Amino acid sequence: MPIDNGSFSCLSEVDLFSDLSPDEIEAMDRMAPSRSYSLGEMVFSQSQPVTALFILKKGRIRIFRVTEDGKALTMAILEPGAVFGEMMMVGQRMYDNYAEAIDDVEICLMNTADVERYLIADPRIAIRISRHLGEQVVRLEERLTDLALRPLQSRVCSTLLRLAESARTPRFTHPTIRLSHDQLAGLLGATRESTSKTMSELASRGIIRQGRARVVILDADALGQLARQSS
């Protein structure tokens, strides 16, 4: 995991820091060296405690937990611009979670002392961080509700819609999600076989188009209707 202290900006495209001036962004970047991780490499785990705030610049990260019976339950797939990590001072704990690179990724790191000194003390950023963490809690509660109560087809559709919202898709084009059936099954807490069957049914109805580890959303309205079904 080589560290790069080069000149590229990690904070400039992150919504949390959009109120900062270019000079403030540059000063923050100097405190956030970048680090690269290869596909499959762990960013943090229970044996590698989280001691920093991570800002995802390139690639994707899978956040997951391991259940008591040894199954990996995917909690989120993070896209570029995501902010995550240990932020005890604002109520976010990551010690039960693992983070794995599912692409070759580039991440910037800020140590917790700098986060507290420069970010939490700045009301412009503190408000955004509080809102960001509140949204994360809502998404987690929705995930747990999905896993406990909703049928698989509804969970597949709502998960695809959520991932499509976070994907950076040009206007007037169909949203495209880079995701394998194994990864989607992990997000759903379902088997690969049942997930693949549901995806094939959606494809046969013209709602999605499947490719190699890619899903194209063709009819988001139909996907939304199915996502709201409870039985």
PDB file of C-alpha atoms in Angstrom, residues 12-146:
ATOM      1  CA  SER A  12     -11.816  19.098  -4.055  1.00  0.00           C
ATOM      2  CA  GLU A  13     -14.567  16.764  -5.353  1.00  0.00           C
ATOM      3  CA  VAL A  14     -16.018  15.816  -1.954  1.00  0.00           C
ATOM      4  CA  ASP A  15     -19.330  17.477  -1.043  1.00  0.00           C
ATOM      5  CA  LEU A  16     -18.385  17.725   2.638  1.00  0.00           C
ATOM      6  CA  PHE A  17     -15.661  20.218   1.756  1.00  0.00           C
ATOM      7  CA  SER A  18     -17.469  22.224  -0.931  1.00  0.00           C
ATOM      8  CA  ASP A  19     -17.615  25.384   1.224  1.00  0.00           C
ATOM      9  CA  LEU A  20     -13.834  25.575   1.575  1.00  0.00           C
ATOM     10  CA  SER A  21     -11.772  27.980  -0.506  1.00  0.00           C
ATOM     11  CA  PRO A  22      -9.083  26.655  -2.900  1.00  0.00           C
ATOM     12  CA  ASP A  23      -6.390  27.730  -0.408  1.00  0.00           C
ATOM     13  CA  GLU A  24      -8.144  25.865   2.423  1.00  0.00           C
ATOM     14  CA  ILE A  25      -8.527  22.783   0.218  1.00  0.00           C
ATOM     15  CA  GLU A  26      -4.817  22.895  -0.603  1.00  0.00           C
ATOM     16  CA  ALA A  27      -3.897  23.182   3.088  1.00  0.00           C
ATOM     17  CA  MET A  28      -6.137  20.221   3.960  1.00  0.00           C
ATOM     18  CA  ASP A  29      -4.687  18.150   1.130  1.00  0.00           C
ATOM     19  CA  ARG A  30      -1.237  18.523   2.651  1.00  0.00           C
ATOM     20  CA  MET A  31      -2.584  16.807   5.771  1.00  0.00           C
ATOM     21  CA  ALA A  32      -4.173  13.965   3.785  1.00  0.00           C
ATOM     22  CA  PRO A  33      -1.521  11.893   1.981  1.00  0.00           C
ATOM     23  CA  SER A  34      -2.865   9.410  -0.554  1.00  0.00           C
ATOM     24  CA  ARG A  35      -2.422   5.669  -0.352  1.00  0.00           C
ATOM     25  CA  SER A  36      -3.134   3.018  -2.977  1.00  0.00           C
ATOM     26  CA  TYR A  37      -4.638  -0.418  -2.352  1.00  0.00           C
ATOM     27  CA  SER A  38      -4.828  -3.289  -4.812  1.00  0.00           C
ATOM     28  CA  LEU A  39      -7.942  -5.289  -5.693  1.00  0.00           C
ATOM     29  CA  GLY A  40      -8.762  -7.584  -2.759  1.00  0.00           C
ATOM     30  CA  GLU A  41      -6.542  -5.779  -0.246  1.00  0.00           C
ATOM     31  CA  MET A  42      -7.987  -4.919   3.161  1.00  0.00           C
ATOM     32  CA  VAL A  43      -8.094  -1.226   4.008  1.00  0.00           C
ATOM     33  CA  PHE A  44      -8.953  -2.036   7.608  1.00  0.00           C
ATOM     34  CA  SER A  45     -10.206  -4.993   9.628  1.00  0.00           C
ATOM     35  CA  GLN A  46     -10.571  -6.104  13.239  1.00  0.00           C
ATOM     36  CA  SER A  47      -6.862  -6.980  13.238  1.00  0.00           C
ATOM     37  CA  GLN A  48      -5.999  -3.590  11.681  1.00  0.00           C
ATOM     38  CA  PRO A  49      -7.887  -1.021  13.775  1.00  0.00           C
ATOM     39  CA  VAL A  50      -9.155   2.149  12.125  1.00  0.00           C
ATOM     40  CA  THR A  51      -7.151   5.204  13.171  1.00  0.00           C
ATOM     41  CA  ALA A  52      -7.990   7.651  10.401  1.00  0.00           C
ATOM     42  CA  LEU A  53     -10.637   9.338   8.307  1.00  0.00           C
ATOM     43  CA  PHE A  54     -10.598   7.926   4.777  1.00  0.00           C
ATOM     44  CA  ILE A  55     -11.584   9.843   1.639  1.00  0.00           C
ATOM     45  CA  LEU A  56     -12.103   7.611  -1.393  1.00  0.00           C
ATOM     46  CA  LYS A  57     -10.624   9.232  -4.494  1.00  0.00           C
ATOM     47  CA  LYS A  58     -10.619   6.356  -6.997  1.00  0.00           C
ATOM     48  CA  GLY A  59     -12.119   2.869  -7.185  1.00  0.00           C
ATOM     49  CA  ARG A  60     -14.644   1.217  -4.877  1.00  0.00           C
ATOM     50  CA  ILE A  61     -14.597  -0.103  -1.313  1.00  0.00           C
ATOM     51  CA  ARG A  62     -16.790  -2.825   0.199  1.00  0.00           C
ATOM     52  CA  ILE A  63     -17.733  -2.349   3.859  1.00  0.00           C
ATOM     53  CA  PHE A  64     -18.798  -5.621   5.477  1.00  0.00           C
ATOM     54  CA  ARG A  65     -19.279  -7.398   8.777  1.00  0.00           C
ATOM     55  CA  VAL A  66     -18.728 -11.037   9.661  1.00  0.00           C
ATOM     56  CA  THR A  67     -21.700 -12.694  11.348  1.00  0.00           C
ATOM     57  CA  GLU A  68     -21.444 -15.146  14.230  1.00  0.00           C
ATOM     58  CA  ASP A  69     -21.751 -18.064  11.804  1.00  0.00           C
ATOM     59  CA  GLY A  70     -18.849 -16.754   9.722  1.00  0.00           C
ATOM     60  CA  LYS A  71     -20.777 -15.199   6.823  1.00  0.00           C
ATOM     61  CA  ALA A  72     -19.647 -11.885   5.342  1.00  0.00           C
ATOM     62  CA  LEU A  73     -22.555  -9.423   5.255  1.00  0.00           C
ATOM     63  CA  THR A  74     -21.905  -6.484   2.942  1.00  0.00           C
ATOM     64  CA  MET A  75     -23.158  -3.240   4.485  1.00  0.00           C
ATOM     65  CA  ALA A  76     -22.216  -0.841   1.683  1.00  0.00           C
ATOM     66  CA  ILE A  77     -20.240  -0.415  -1.513  1.00  0.00           C
ATOM     67  CA  LEU A  78     -18.569   2.990  -1.515  1.00  0.00           C
ATOM     68  CA  GLU A  79     -17.927   5.035  -4.640  1.00  0.00           C
ATOM     69  CA  PRO A  80     -15.367   7.835  -5.211  1.00  0.00           C
ATOM     70  CA  GLY A  81     -16.086  10.844  -3.008  1.00  0.00           C
ATOM     71  CA  ALA A  82     -17.178   8.704  -0.041  1.00  0.00           C
ATOM     72  CA  VAL A  83     -15.918   9.633   3.418  1.00  0.00           C
ATOM     73  CA  PHE A  84     -15.605   6.852   5.996  1.00  0.00           C
ATOM     74  CA  GLY A  85     -13.501   5.609   8.894  1.00  0.00           C
ATOM     75  CA  GLU A  86     -13.115   6.067  12.632  1.00  0.00           C
ATOM     76  CA  MET A  87     -14.631   9.335  13.826  1.00  0.00           C
ATOM     77  CA  MET A  88     -15.363   8.680  17.495  1.00  0.00           C
ATOM     78  CA  MET A  89     -15.697  12.393  18.236  1.00  0.00           C
ATOM     79  CA  VAL A  90     -18.771  12.599  15.989  1.00  0.00           C
ATOM     80  CA  GLY A  91     -20.238   9.222  16.875  1.00  0.00           C
ATOM     81  CA  GLN A  92     -19.061   6.941  14.075  1.00  0.00           C
ATOM     82  CA  ARG A  93     -17.381   3.683  15.076  1.00  0.00           C
ATOM     83  CA  MET A  94     -16.000   1.221  12.541  1.00  0.00           C
ATOM     84  CA  TYR A  95     -14.398  -1.413  14.774  1.00  0.00           C
ATOM     85  CA  ASP A  96     -17.000  -4.070  13.891  1.00  0.00           C
ATOM     86  CA  ASN A  97     -16.511  -3.535  10.166  1.00  0.00           C
ATOM     87  CA  TYR A  98     -14.061  -4.546   7.481  1.00  0.00           C
ATOM     88  CA  ALA A  99     -13.177  -2.520   4.389  1.00  0.00           C
ATOM     89  CA  GLU A 100     -11.959  -4.289   1.247  1.00  0.00           C
ATOM     90  CA  ALA A 101     -10.832  -2.831  -2.071  1.00  0.00           C
ATOM     91  CA  ILE A 102     -12.978  -4.284  -4.854  1.00  0.00           C
ATOM     92  CA  ASP A 103     -11.029  -2.304  -7.472  1.00  0.00           C
ATOM     93  CA  ASP A 104      -7.557  -0.839  -7.422  1.00  0.00           C
ATOM     94  CA  VAL A 105      -8.245   2.167  -5.211  1.00  0.00           C
ATOM     95  CA  GLU A 106      -6.735   5.488  -4.189  1.00  0.00           C
ATOM     96  CA  ILE A 107      -7.553   6.783  -0.722  1.00  0.00           C
ATOM     97  CA  CYS A 108      -6.537   9.887   1.219  1.00  0.00           C
ATOM     98  CA  LEU A 109      -6.123   9.629   4.981  1.00  0.00           C
ATOM     99  CA  MET A 110      -6.461  12.206   7.736  1.00  0.00           C
ATOM    100  CA  ASN A 111      -5.453  11.223  11.254  1.00  0.00           C
ATOM    101  CA  THR A 112      -8.061  11.651  13.975  1.00  0.00           C
ATOM    102  CA  ALA A 113      -6.191  14.538  15.635  1.00  0.00           C
ATOM    103  CA  ASP A 114      -6.298  16.588  12.417  1.00  0.00           C
ATOM    104  CA  VAL A 115      -9.958  15.683  11.872  1.00  0.00           C
ATOM    105  CA  GLU A 116     -10.846  16.985  15.323  1.00  0.00           C
ATOM    106  CA  ARG A 117      -8.602  20.053  15.118  1.00  0.00           C
ATOM    107  CA  TYR A 118      -9.429  21.260  11.611  1.00  0.00           C
ATOM    108  CA  LEU A 119     -12.705  19.671  10.504  1.00  0.00           C
ATOM    109  CA  ILE A 120     -14.943  19.277  13.545  1.00  0.00           C
ATOM    110  CA  ALA A 121     -13.923  22.747  14.764  1.00  0.00           C
ATOM    111  CA  ASP A 122     -15.095  24.309  11.471  1.00  0.00           C
ATOM    112  CA  PRO A 123     -18.897  24.789  11.629  1.00  0.00           C
ATOM    113  CA  ARG A 124     -19.185  24.674   7.827  1.00  0.00           C
ATOM    114  CA  ILE A 125     -17.787  21.149   7.783  1.00  0.00           C
ATOM    115  CA  ALA A 126     -19.130  19.969  11.154  1.00  0.00           C
ATOM    116  CA  ILE A 127     -22.727  20.508  10.005  1.00  0.00           C
ATOM    117  CA  ARG A 128     -22.092  18.571   6.801  1.00  0.00           C
ATOM    118  CA  ILE A 129     -20.407  15.719   8.686  1.00  0.00           C
ATOM    119  CA  SER A 130     -23.360  15.479  11.103  1.00  0.00           C
ATOM    120  CA  ARG A 131     -25.791  15.359   8.179  1.00  0.00           C
ATOM    121  CA  HIS A 132     -23.600  12.813   6.375  1.00  0.00           C
ATOM    122  CA  LEU A 133     -23.475  10.529   9.428  1.00  0.00           C
ATOM    123  CA  GLY A 134     -27.221  10.865   9.953  1.00  0.00           C
ATOM    124  CA  GLU A 135     -27.809   9.714   6.384  1.00  0.00           C
ATOM    125  CA  GLN A 136     -25.471   6.761   6.953  1.00  0.00           C
ATOM    126  CA  VAL A 137     -27.508   5.707  10.011  1.00  0.00           C
ATOM    127  CA  VAL A 138     -30.739   5.908   7.992  1.00  0.00           C
ATOM    128  CA  ARG A 139     -29.229   3.784   5.208  1.00  0.00           C
ATOM    129  CA  LEU A 140     -28.021   1.187   7.713  1.00  0.00           C
ATOM    130  CA  GLU A 141     -31.466   0.982   9.318  1.00  0.00           C
ATOM    131  CA  GLU A 142     -33.012   0.553   5.864  1.00  0.00           C
ATOM    132  CA  ARG A 143     -30.516  -2.220   5.099  1.00  0.00           C
ATOM    133  CA  LEU A 144     -31.358  -4.075   8.304  1.00  0.00           C
ATOM    134  CA  THR A 145     -35.107  -3.675   7.650  1.00  0.00           C
ATOM    135  CA  ASP A 146     -34.637  -4.979   4.106  1.00  0.00           C
TER     136      ASP A 146
END
